[in-house]
């Protein structure tokens, strides 16, 4: 039998079922309800922020945050060249200009020195993506003196010392898409200690309808709300946060050991940081990486190339004042291995034997 091992499948259990059925039975299925309040409180406690606004997706969280910060046409926002596209697309969506910055070879997150070189009089913010679950050097980024939006979408459970991912910068965003470590299906949130900013985001997510005057609108808002049904699923997952995060981390640790034994690499990490393992990322020579993907395909194992560096996409190629060799190199040499929280020992063995061992020793 051909194994069918997906890159990531959600780990859903009886708690999720109970909460979702309860939300359904209550009739609260749209953008208000008790599960939304509980979900927001659970995330706020987890990431030690005083305000959390649950929204319909991580992308919506980014767009609303940029809009609430007053960022639009004529403004520039610095974005890493190695990321899922959403942060760069969100900048374009609000009419501003994404300025792509190379990542650091040390940890593949946005390079603080290079980012400093890109600051101009038009720079209004930076979106600091905790790439592949690795927290940025937020202390260095804070010194640049521009507002930092932390994109923690891939870094549930990561930390620097005692400070969790989601607690850095002026404001942080999460995604709870089904392939993230903690999921609500589709969904996202904004977390901040700035009460005014949180209120502005909540307003914009709710048609900019004046809280005290129904159907009176002074701004152009949108419908970016999360549903109570979605929040029920999200709350169950938030209550299993440690279990879900730890399971992925253990799988990542096993892959790291196996890869090392077989002469393959893993994504770089900076000392003193506790990354999360969103998807385990193996690193090798580009030809070997591509061979691993083919081996996976033949064996029914979803091994995937990571994102192309954004400068190699037509839409973003003109947006790099400086070349981004680290992002381009990382993109060509890295692949994800299946990393579901409930991945079994047999599945891990299968990935190792069918995908890693055949390319053993291909690169140091
Ligand atoms: C997944 C992801 C997003 C987008 O989240 P959605 O909920 O899918 O809209 C944004 N930024 C990063 C870094 C992501 O990985």
CSV table of C-alpha atoms and ligand atoms in Angstrom, one decimal:
chain,number,residue,atom,x,y,z
A,1,UNK,CA,0.0,0.0,0.0
A,2,UNK,CA,1.3,3.5,-0.8
A,3,UNK,CA,1.4,5.6,2.3
A,4,UNK,CA,-0.5,8.9,2.1
A,5,UNK,CA,1.2,11.3,4.5
A,6,UNK,CA,0.0,14.9,4.1
A,7,UNK,CA,2.2,17.8,5.0
A,8,UNK,CA,-0.1,18.8,7.9
A,9,UNK,CA,-3.4,17.6,9.0
A,10,UNK,CA,-5.4,19.2,11.9
A,11,UNK,CA,-5.5,17.3,15.2
A,12,UNK,CA,-9.2,17.5,16.1
A,13,UNK,CA,-10.7,15.6,19.1
A,14,UNK,CA,-13.7,15.4,21.3
A,15,UNK,CA,-13.2,18.8,22.9
A,16,UNK,CA,-13.4,20.5,19.4
A,17,UNK,CA,-16.6,18.5,18.7
A,18,UNK,CA,-18.2,19.4,22.0
A,19,UNK,CA,-17.6,23.2,21.7
A,20,UNK,CA,-18.6,23.3,18.0
A,21,UNK,CA,-21.8,21.4,18.7
A,22,UNK,CA,-22.5,23.6,21.7
A,23,UNK,CA,-22.0,26.8,19.6
A,24,UNK,CA,-24.3,25.3,16.9
A,25,UNK,CA,-27.0,24.4,19.4
A,26,UNK,CA,-26.9,27.9,20.9
A,27,UNK,CA,-27.7,29.5,17.5
A,28,UNK,CA,-24.7,31.9,17.8
A,29,UNK,CA,-23.0,31.2,14.5
A,30,UNK,CA,-21.9,34.6,13.2
A,31,UNK,CA,-19.6,37.3,14.4
A,32,UNK,CA,-20.6,37.7,18.1
A,33,UNK,CA,-21.0,35.2,20.9
A,34,UNK,CA,-19.5,33.7,24.1
A,35,UNK,CA,-16.9,31.5,22.3
A,36,UNK,CA,-15.5,34.6,20.6
A,37,UNK,CA,-15.0,36.3,24.0
A,38,UNK,CA,-13.5,33.2,25.5
A,39,UNK,CA,-11.2,32.6,22.5
A,40,UNK,CA,-9.9,36.1,22.6
A,41,UNK,CA,-9.3,35.9,26.4
A,42,UNK,CA,-7.5,32.6,26.0
A,43,UNK,CA,-5.1,33.9,23.3
A,44,UNK,CA,-4.5,37.2,25.3
A,45,UNK,CA,-3.5,35.2,28.3
A,46,UNK,CA,-1.3,32.9,26.2
A,47,UNK,CA,0.7,35.6,24.5
A,48,UNK,CA,0.5,38.1,27.4
A,49,UNK,CA,-1.2,40.9,25.6
A,50,UNK,CA,-4.0,43.0,27.1
A,51,UNK,CA,-6.1,43.1,23.9
A,52,UNK,CA,-6.9,40.4,21.3
A,53,UNK,CA,-9.3,40.8,18.4
A,54,UNK,CA,-10.3,37.6,16.6
A,55,UNK,CA,-10.8,38.0,12.9
A,56,UNK,CA,-11.5,35.9,9.8
A,57,UNK,CA,-7.9,35.1,8.8
A,58,UNK,CA,-4.3,36.0,9.4
A,59,UNK,CA,-4.3,38.0,6.1
A,60,UNK,CA,-7.3,40.0,7.3
A,61,UNK,CA,-5.5,40.6,10.6
A,62,UNK,CA,-2.5,42.1,8.6
A,63,UNK,CA,-4.7,44.2,6.4
A,64,UNK,CA,-6.8,45.6,9.3
A,65,UNK,CA,-3.6,46.3,11.3
A,66,UNK,CA,-2.1,48.2,8.4
A,67,UNK,CA,-5.3,50.1,7.9
A,68,UNK,CA,-5.7,50.9,11.6
A,69,UNK,CA,-2.1,52.3,11.7
A,70,UNK,CA,-3.2,54.6,8.9
A,71,UNK,CA,-0.9,53.0,6.3
A,72,UNK,CA,-1.8,53.5,2.7
A,73,UNK,CA,-0.8,55.1,-0.6
A,74,UNK,CA,2.6,56.8,-0.5
A,75,UNK,CA,3.8,54.7,2.5
A,76,UNK,CA,6.4,52.0,2.5
A,77,UNK,CA,6.4,48.9,4.7
A,78,UNK,CA,9.5,46.7,5.0
A,79,UNK,CA,8.7,43.0,4.6
A,80,UNK,CA,11.1,40.0,4.5
A,81,UNK,CA,12.0,38.5,1.1
A,82,UNK,CA,11.5,35.0,2.5
A,83,UNK,CA,7.9,34.4,3.7
A,84,UNK,CA,4.5,33.2,2.7
A,85,UNK,CA,3.2,36.0,0.5
A,86,UNK,CA,0.4,37.3,2.8
A,87,UNK,CA,2.4,40.1,4.5
A,88,UNK,CA,3.6,41.6,1.2
A,89,UNK,CA,0.1,41.2,-0.4
A,90,UNK,CA,-1.5,42.9,2.6
A,91,UNK,CA,0.7,45.9,2.1
A,92,UNK,CA,-0.4,46.1,-1.6
A,93,UNK,CA,-4.0,45.6,-0.6
A,94,UNK,CA,-4.0,48.8,1.5
A,95,UNK,CA,-2.3,50.7,-1.4
A,96,UNK,CA,1.2,51.0,0.2
A,97,UNK,CA,4.5,49.8,-1.1
A,98,UNK,CA,6.2,46.6,0.2
A,99,UNK,CA,10.0,47.0,0.4
A,100,UNK,CA,11.6,43.6,0.5
A,101,UNK,CA,14.5,43.0,2.8
A,102,UNK,CA,16.8,40.0,2.8
A,103,UNK,CA,16.8,37.6,5.7
A,104,UNK,CA,19.7,36.8,8.0
A,105,UNK,CA,21.8,33.7,7.3
A,106,UNK,CA,21.8,33.1,11.1
A,107,UNK,CA,18.1,32.3,11.4
A,108,UNK,CA,16.3,33.2,8.1
A,109,UNK,CA,14.3,36.0,9.7
A,110,UNK,CA,14.5,39.6,8.5
A,111,UNK,CA,18.0,41.0,8.8
A,112,UNK,CA,18.0,44.0,11.2
A,113,UNK,CA,21.0,45.6,9.7
A,114,UNK,CA,19.8,45.3,6.1
A,115,UNK,CA,16.3,46.5,7.2
A,116,UNK,CA,17.9,49.6,8.8
A,117,UNK,CA,19.5,50.4,5.4
A,118,UNK,CA,16.0,50.4,3.8
A,119,UNK,CA,14.3,52.9,6.1
A,120,UNK,CA,13.4,56.1,4.3
A,121,UNK,CA,11.2,59.1,5.1
A,122,UNK,CA,8.3,57.1,3.6
A,123,UNK,CA,8.7,54.0,5.8
A,124,UNK,CA,5.8,53.6,8.1
A,125,UNK,CA,6.2,50.1,9.6
A,126,UNK,CA,7.9,46.7,9.2
A,127,UNK,CA,6.2,43.4,9.2
A,128,UNK,CA,8.6,41.1,11.1
A,129,UNK,CA,7.7,37.5,10.2
A,130,UNK,CA,8.8,34.8,12.7
A,131,UNK,CA,9.8,32.8,9.6
A,132,UNK,CA,9.2,29.0,10.0
A,133,UNK,CA,8.4,29.4,13.7
A,134,UNK,CA,11.7,31.3,14.5
A,135,UNK,CA,11.3,34.6,16.4
A,136,UNK,CA,12.9,37.5,14.7
A,137,UNK,CA,15.7,39.5,16.5
A,138,UNK,CA,12.9,41.7,17.9
A,139,UNK,CA,15.3,43.6,20.2
A,140,UNK,CA,17.4,44.7,17.3
A,141,UNK,CA,14.3,45.5,15.2
A,142,UNK,CA,12.9,47.7,18.0
A,143,UNK,CA,16.0,49.8,17.8
A,144,UNK,CA,15.2,50.8,14.2
A,145,UNK,CA,12.6,53.2,15.5
A,146,UNK,CA,9.8,52.2,13.2
A,147,UNK,CA,6.6,50.4,14.3
A,148,UNK,CA,7.0,46.6,14.2
A,149,UNK,CA,4.1,44.4,13.3
A,150,UNK,CA,5.0,40.9,14.4
A,151,UNK,CA,3.7,38.2,12.1
A,152,UNK,CA,3.5,35.3,14.5
A,153,UNK,CA,1.4,33.1,12.1
A,154,UNK,CA,3.9,30.3,12.0
A,155,UNK,CA,5.2,30.6,15.6
A,156,UNK,CA,2.6,29.5,18.0
A,157,UNK,CA,4.5,28.5,21.1
A,158,UNK,CA,7.9,30.0,20.1
A,159,UNK,CA,9.6,32.3,22.7
A,160,UNK,CA,12.7,34.3,23.4
A,161,UNK,CA,13.5,33.7,27.0
A,162,UNK,CA,10.2,34.1,28.9
A,163,UNK,CA,8.6,36.2,26.2
A,164,UNK,CA,6.2,34.3,23.9
A,165,UNK,CA,5.9,34.9,20.2
A,166,UNK,CA,2.9,37.2,19.8
A,167,UNK,CA,4.2,39.6,22.5
A,168,UNK,CA,6.7,41.5,20.4
A,169,UNK,CA,6.4,44.8,18.6
A,170,UNK,CA,3.6,47.3,18.7
A,171,UNK,CA,1.1,44.7,17.5
A,172,UNK,CA,1.2,41.0,16.6
A,173,UNK,CA,-0.9,38.9,14.3
A,174,UNK,CA,-1.6,35.2,14.2
A,175,UNK,CA,-3.2,32.9,11.7
A,176,UNK,CA,-5.3,29.9,12.8
A,177,UNK,CA,-5.5,28.4,9.3
A,178,UNK,CA,-5.8,24.6,9.3
A,179,UNK,CA,-2.1,24.0,8.6
A,180,UNK,CA,-1.0,26.2,11.5
A,181,UNK,CA,-0.1,24.5,14.9
A,182,UNK,CA,-3.3,25.8,16.5
A,183,UNK,CA,-6.2,26.1,14.2
A,184,UNK,CA,-9.8,27.3,13.9
A,185,UNK,CA,-10.1,26.2,10.3
A,186,UNK,CA,-9.9,29.6,8.9
A,187,UNK,CA,-9.2,32.5,11.3
A,188,UNK,CA,-6.7,34.9,12.7
A,189,UNK,CA,-6.2,37.5,15.4
A,190,UNK,CA,-4.5,40.7,16.3
A,191,UNK,CA,-2.8,41.0,19.7
A,192,UNK,CA,-1.6,44.2,21.3
A,193,UNK,CA,-1.2,46.2,24.5
A,194,UNK,CA,-2.4,49.3,22.7
A,195,UNK,CA,-6.1,49.6,23.6
A,196,UNK,CA,-6.8,52.4,21.1
A,197,UNK,CA,-5.3,50.4,18.2
A,198,UNK,CA,-7.2,47.3,19.2
A,199,UNK,CA,-10.5,49.3,19.3
A,200,UNK,CA,-9.7,50.7,15.8
A,201,UNK,CA,-9.1,47.2,14.4
A,202,UNK,CA,-12.3,45.9,16.0
A,203,UNK,CA,-14.2,48.9,14.5
A,204,UNK,CA,-12.7,48.3,11.0
A,205,UNK,CA,-13.5,44.6,11.2
A,206,UNK,CA,-17.1,45.4,12.0
A,207,UNK,CA,-18.1,47.6,9.0
A,208,UNK,CA,-16.7,50.6,11.0
A,209,UNK,CA,-20.1,50.8,12.6
A,210,UNK,CA,-20.0,53.2,15.6
A,211,UNK,CA,-20.2,51.1,18.7
A,212,UNK,CA,-22.7,53.3,20.3
A,213,UNK,CA,-24.7,54.3,17.2
A,214,UNK,CA,-25.8,51.5,15.0
A,215,UNK,CA,-25.7,52.1,11.2
A,216,UNK,CA,-23.6,55.2,11.6
A,217,UNK,CA,-20.2,54.9,9.8
A,218,UNK,CA,-17.5,57.5,9.7
A,219,UNK,CA,-14.9,55.3,8.1
A,220,UNK,CA,-14.8,52.6,5.4
A,221,UNK,CA,-14.8,49.3,7.3
A,222,UNK,CA,-15.2,45.7,6.1
A,223,UNK,CA,-16.5,42.5,7.5
A,224,UNK,CA,-13.5,40.8,9.0
A,225,UNK,CA,-15.1,39.1,11.9
A,226,UNK,CA,-14.4,35.6,13.1
A,227,UNK,CA,-17.6,33.6,13.7
A,228,UNK,CA,-18.6,32.2,17.1
A,229,UNK,CA,-18.7,28.7,15.5
A,230,UNK,CA,-15.1,29.2,14.4
A,231,UNK,CA,-14.1,30.5,17.8
A,232,UNK,CA,-15.6,27.4,19.4
A,233,UNK,CA,-13.1,25.3,17.4
A,234,UNK,CA,-10.3,27.8,18.1
A,235,UNK,CA,-11.0,27.7,21.8
A,236,UNK,CA,-10.7,24.0,22.0
A,237,UNK,CA,-7.4,24.1,20.2
A,238,UNK,CA,-6.2,27.0,22.3
A,239,UNK,CA,-6.9,24.9,25.4
A,240,UNK,CA,-4.7,22.2,23.9
A,241,UNK,CA,-2.0,24.7,22.9
A,242,UNK,CA,0.9,23.1,24.8
A,243,UNK,CA,0.0,19.6,23.7
A,244,UNK,CA,-0.2,20.6,20.0
A,245,UNK,CA,2.9,22.8,20.1
A,246,UNK,CA,4.9,20.1,22.0
A,247,UNK,CA,3.9,17.3,19.6
A,248,UNK,CA,5.2,19.2,16.6
A,249,UNK,CA,8.3,20.2,18.4
A,250,UNK,CA,9.1,16.5,19.3
A,251,UNK,CA,8.6,15.5,15.7
A,252,UNK,CA,10.9,18.3,14.6
A,253,UNK,CA,13.5,17.2,17.1
A,254,UNK,CA,13.4,13.7,15.7
A,255,UNK,CA,13.8,14.9,12.1
A,256,UNK,CA,16.7,17.1,13.1
A,257,UNK,CA,18.5,14.1,14.7
A,258,UNK,CA,17.8,11.8,11.8
A,259,UNK,CA,18.8,14.4,9.2
A,260,UNK,CA,22.1,15.0,11.0
A,261,UNK,CA,22.8,11.3,11.2
A,262,UNK,CA,22.2,11.1,7.4
A,263,UNK,CA,24.4,14.1,6.6
A,264,UNK,CA,21.5,16.5,5.8
A,265,UNK,CA,20.8,19.9,7.4
A,266,UNK,CA,17.9,21.6,9.1
A,267,UNK,CA,16.8,25.3,9.1
A,268,UNK,CA,19.3,27.5,11.0
A,269,UNK,CA,18.4,28.8,14.5
A,270,UNK,CA,19.8,31.6,16.6
A,271,UNK,CA,21.2,30.8,20.1
A,272,UNK,CA,19.0,31.8,23.0
A,273,UNK,CA,15.7,31.4,21.0
A,274,UNK,CA,13.0,28.8,21.4
A,275,UNK,CA,11.6,28.3,18.0
A,276,UNK,CA,8.4,26.4,17.4
A,277,UNK,CA,8.2,23.7,14.8
A,278,UNK,CA,5.4,24.7,12.4
A,279,UNK,CA,6.6,22.5,9.5
A,280,UNK,CA,10.0,20.8,9.8
A,281,UNK,CA,12.4,22.3,7.3
A,282,UNK,CA,15.2,20.2,5.9
A,283,UNK,CA,18.1,21.9,4.1
A,284,UNK,CA,20.4,20.4,1.5
A,285,UNK,CA,21.8,21.1,-1.9
A,286,UNK,CA,19.1,22.3,-4.4
A,287,UNK,CA,19.4,19.1,-6.6
A,288,UNK,CA,19.1,16.9,-3.5
A,289,UNK,CA,16.1,18.9,-2.2
A,290,UNK,CA,14.4,18.4,-5.6
A,291,UNK,CA,15.2,14.7,-5.5
A,292,UNK,CA,13.6,14.4,-2.0
A,293,UNK,CA,10.4,16.0,-3.4
A,294,UNK,CA,10.3,13.4,-6.2
A,295,UNK,CA,11.0,10.6,-3.8
A,296,UNK,CA,8.1,11.8,-1.6
A,297,UNK,CA,5.8,12.1,-4.6
A,298,UNK,CA,6.5,8.5,-5.6
A,299,UNK,CA,5.9,7.3,-2.0
A,300,UNK,CA,2.7,9.3,-1.4
A,301,UNK,CA,4.5,11.6,1.1
A,302,UNK,CA,3.9,15.3,0.8
A,303,UNK,CA,7.4,16.7,0.8
A,304,UNK,CA,7.2,20.3,-0.4
A,305,UNK,CA,9.6,23.0,-1.5
A,306,UNK,CA,9.3,26.1,0.7
A,307,UNK,CA,8.1,29.3,-0.9
A,308,UNK,CA,9.9,31.0,-3.7
A,309,UNK,CA,11.8,34.0,-2.5
A,310,UNK,CA,9.4,36.9,-3.1
A,311,UNK,CA,11.8,38.8,-5.5
A,312,UNK,CA,11.5,35.8,-7.8
A,313,UNK,CA,7.7,36.4,-8.3
A,314,UNK,CA,6.9,38.9,-11.0
A,315,UNK,CA,4.6,40.9,-8.7
A,316,UNK,CA,7.4,41.6,-6.3
A,317,UNK,CA,10.6,41.4,-8.4
A,318,UNK,CA,10.9,45.2,-8.7
A,319,UNK,CA,10.5,45.8,-5.0
A,320,UNK,CA,14.0,44.9,-3.8
A,321,UNK,CA,16.3,47.9,-3.4
A,322,UNK,CA,19.1,45.4,-2.6
A,323,UNK,CA,19.6,41.9,-3.8
A,324,UNK,CA,18.4,39.1,-1.4
A,325,UNK,CA,20.9,36.3,-1.9
A,326,UNK,CA,20.1,34.6,1.5
A,327,UNK,CA,16.4,34.4,0.8
A,328,UNK,CA,17.0,33.1,-2.7
A,329,UNK,CA,19.5,30.5,-1.5
A,330,UNK,CA,17.3,29.3,1.3
A,331,UNK,CA,14.3,29.0,-1.0
A,332,UNK,CA,16.2,26.8,-3.4
A,333,UNK,CA,17.6,24.5,-0.7
A,334,UNK,CA,14.8,23.9,1.8
A,335,UNK,CA,11.9,21.5,1.9
A,336,UNK,CA,9.2,20.7,4.4
A,337,UNK,CA,8.5,17.3,5.8
A,338,UNK,CA,5.1,16.1,7.0
A,339,UNK,CA,4.7,17.6,10.6
A,340,UNK,CA,1.2,16.9,11.8
A,341,UNK,CA,0.8,16.9,15.6
A,342,UNK,CA,-0.6,13.3,15.4
A,343,UNK,CA,2.1,12.0,13.0
A,344,UNK,CA,2.7,8.4,14.1
A,345,UNK,CA,6.1,6.7,14.7
A,346,UNK,CA,5.4,4.5,11.7
A,347,UNK,CA,4.8,7.6,9.5
A,348,UNK,CA,8.0,9.3,10.7
A,349,UNK,CA,9.9,6.1,10.0
A,350,UNK,CA,8.4,6.0,6.5
A,351,UNK,CA,9.4,9.6,5.8
A,352,UNK,CA,12.9,8.9,7.0
A,353,UNK,CA,13.3,5.6,5.0
A,354,UNK,CA,11.6,6.7,1.8
A,355,UNK,CA,12.8,10.3,1.6
A,356,UNK,CA,15.8,11.0,3.8
A,357,UNK,CA,17.8,7.8,3.7
A,358,UNK,CA,18.0,7.5,-0.1
A,359,UNK,CA,19.7,10.9,-0.3
A,360,UNK,CA,22.0,10.3,2.7
A,361,UNK,CA,25.3,12.0,2.6
A,362,UNK,CA,24.4,14.1,-0.4
A,363,UNK,CA,25.4,17.3,1.3
A,364,UNK,CA,26.9,18.3,4.7
B,1,LIG,C1,-0.5,31.5,7.1
B,1,LIG,C2,0.2,32.9,7.2
B,1,LIG,C3,-0.5,34.1,7.0
B,1,LIG,C4,-1.9,34.1,6.5
B,1,LIG,O1,-2.8,33.6,7.3
B,1,LIG,P1,-4.2,33.1,6.7
B,1,LIG,O2,-5.0,32.8,8.0
B,1,LIG,O3,-4.0,31.9,5.9
B,1,LIG,O4,-4.8,34.3,6.0
B,1,LIG,C5,0.2,35.2,7.1
B,1,LIG,N1,1.5,35.3,7.4
B,1,LIG,C6,2.2,34.2,7.6
B,1,LIG,C7,3.7,34.3,7.9
B,1,LIG,C8,1.6,32.9,7.4
B,1,LIG,O5,2.3,31.8,7.5
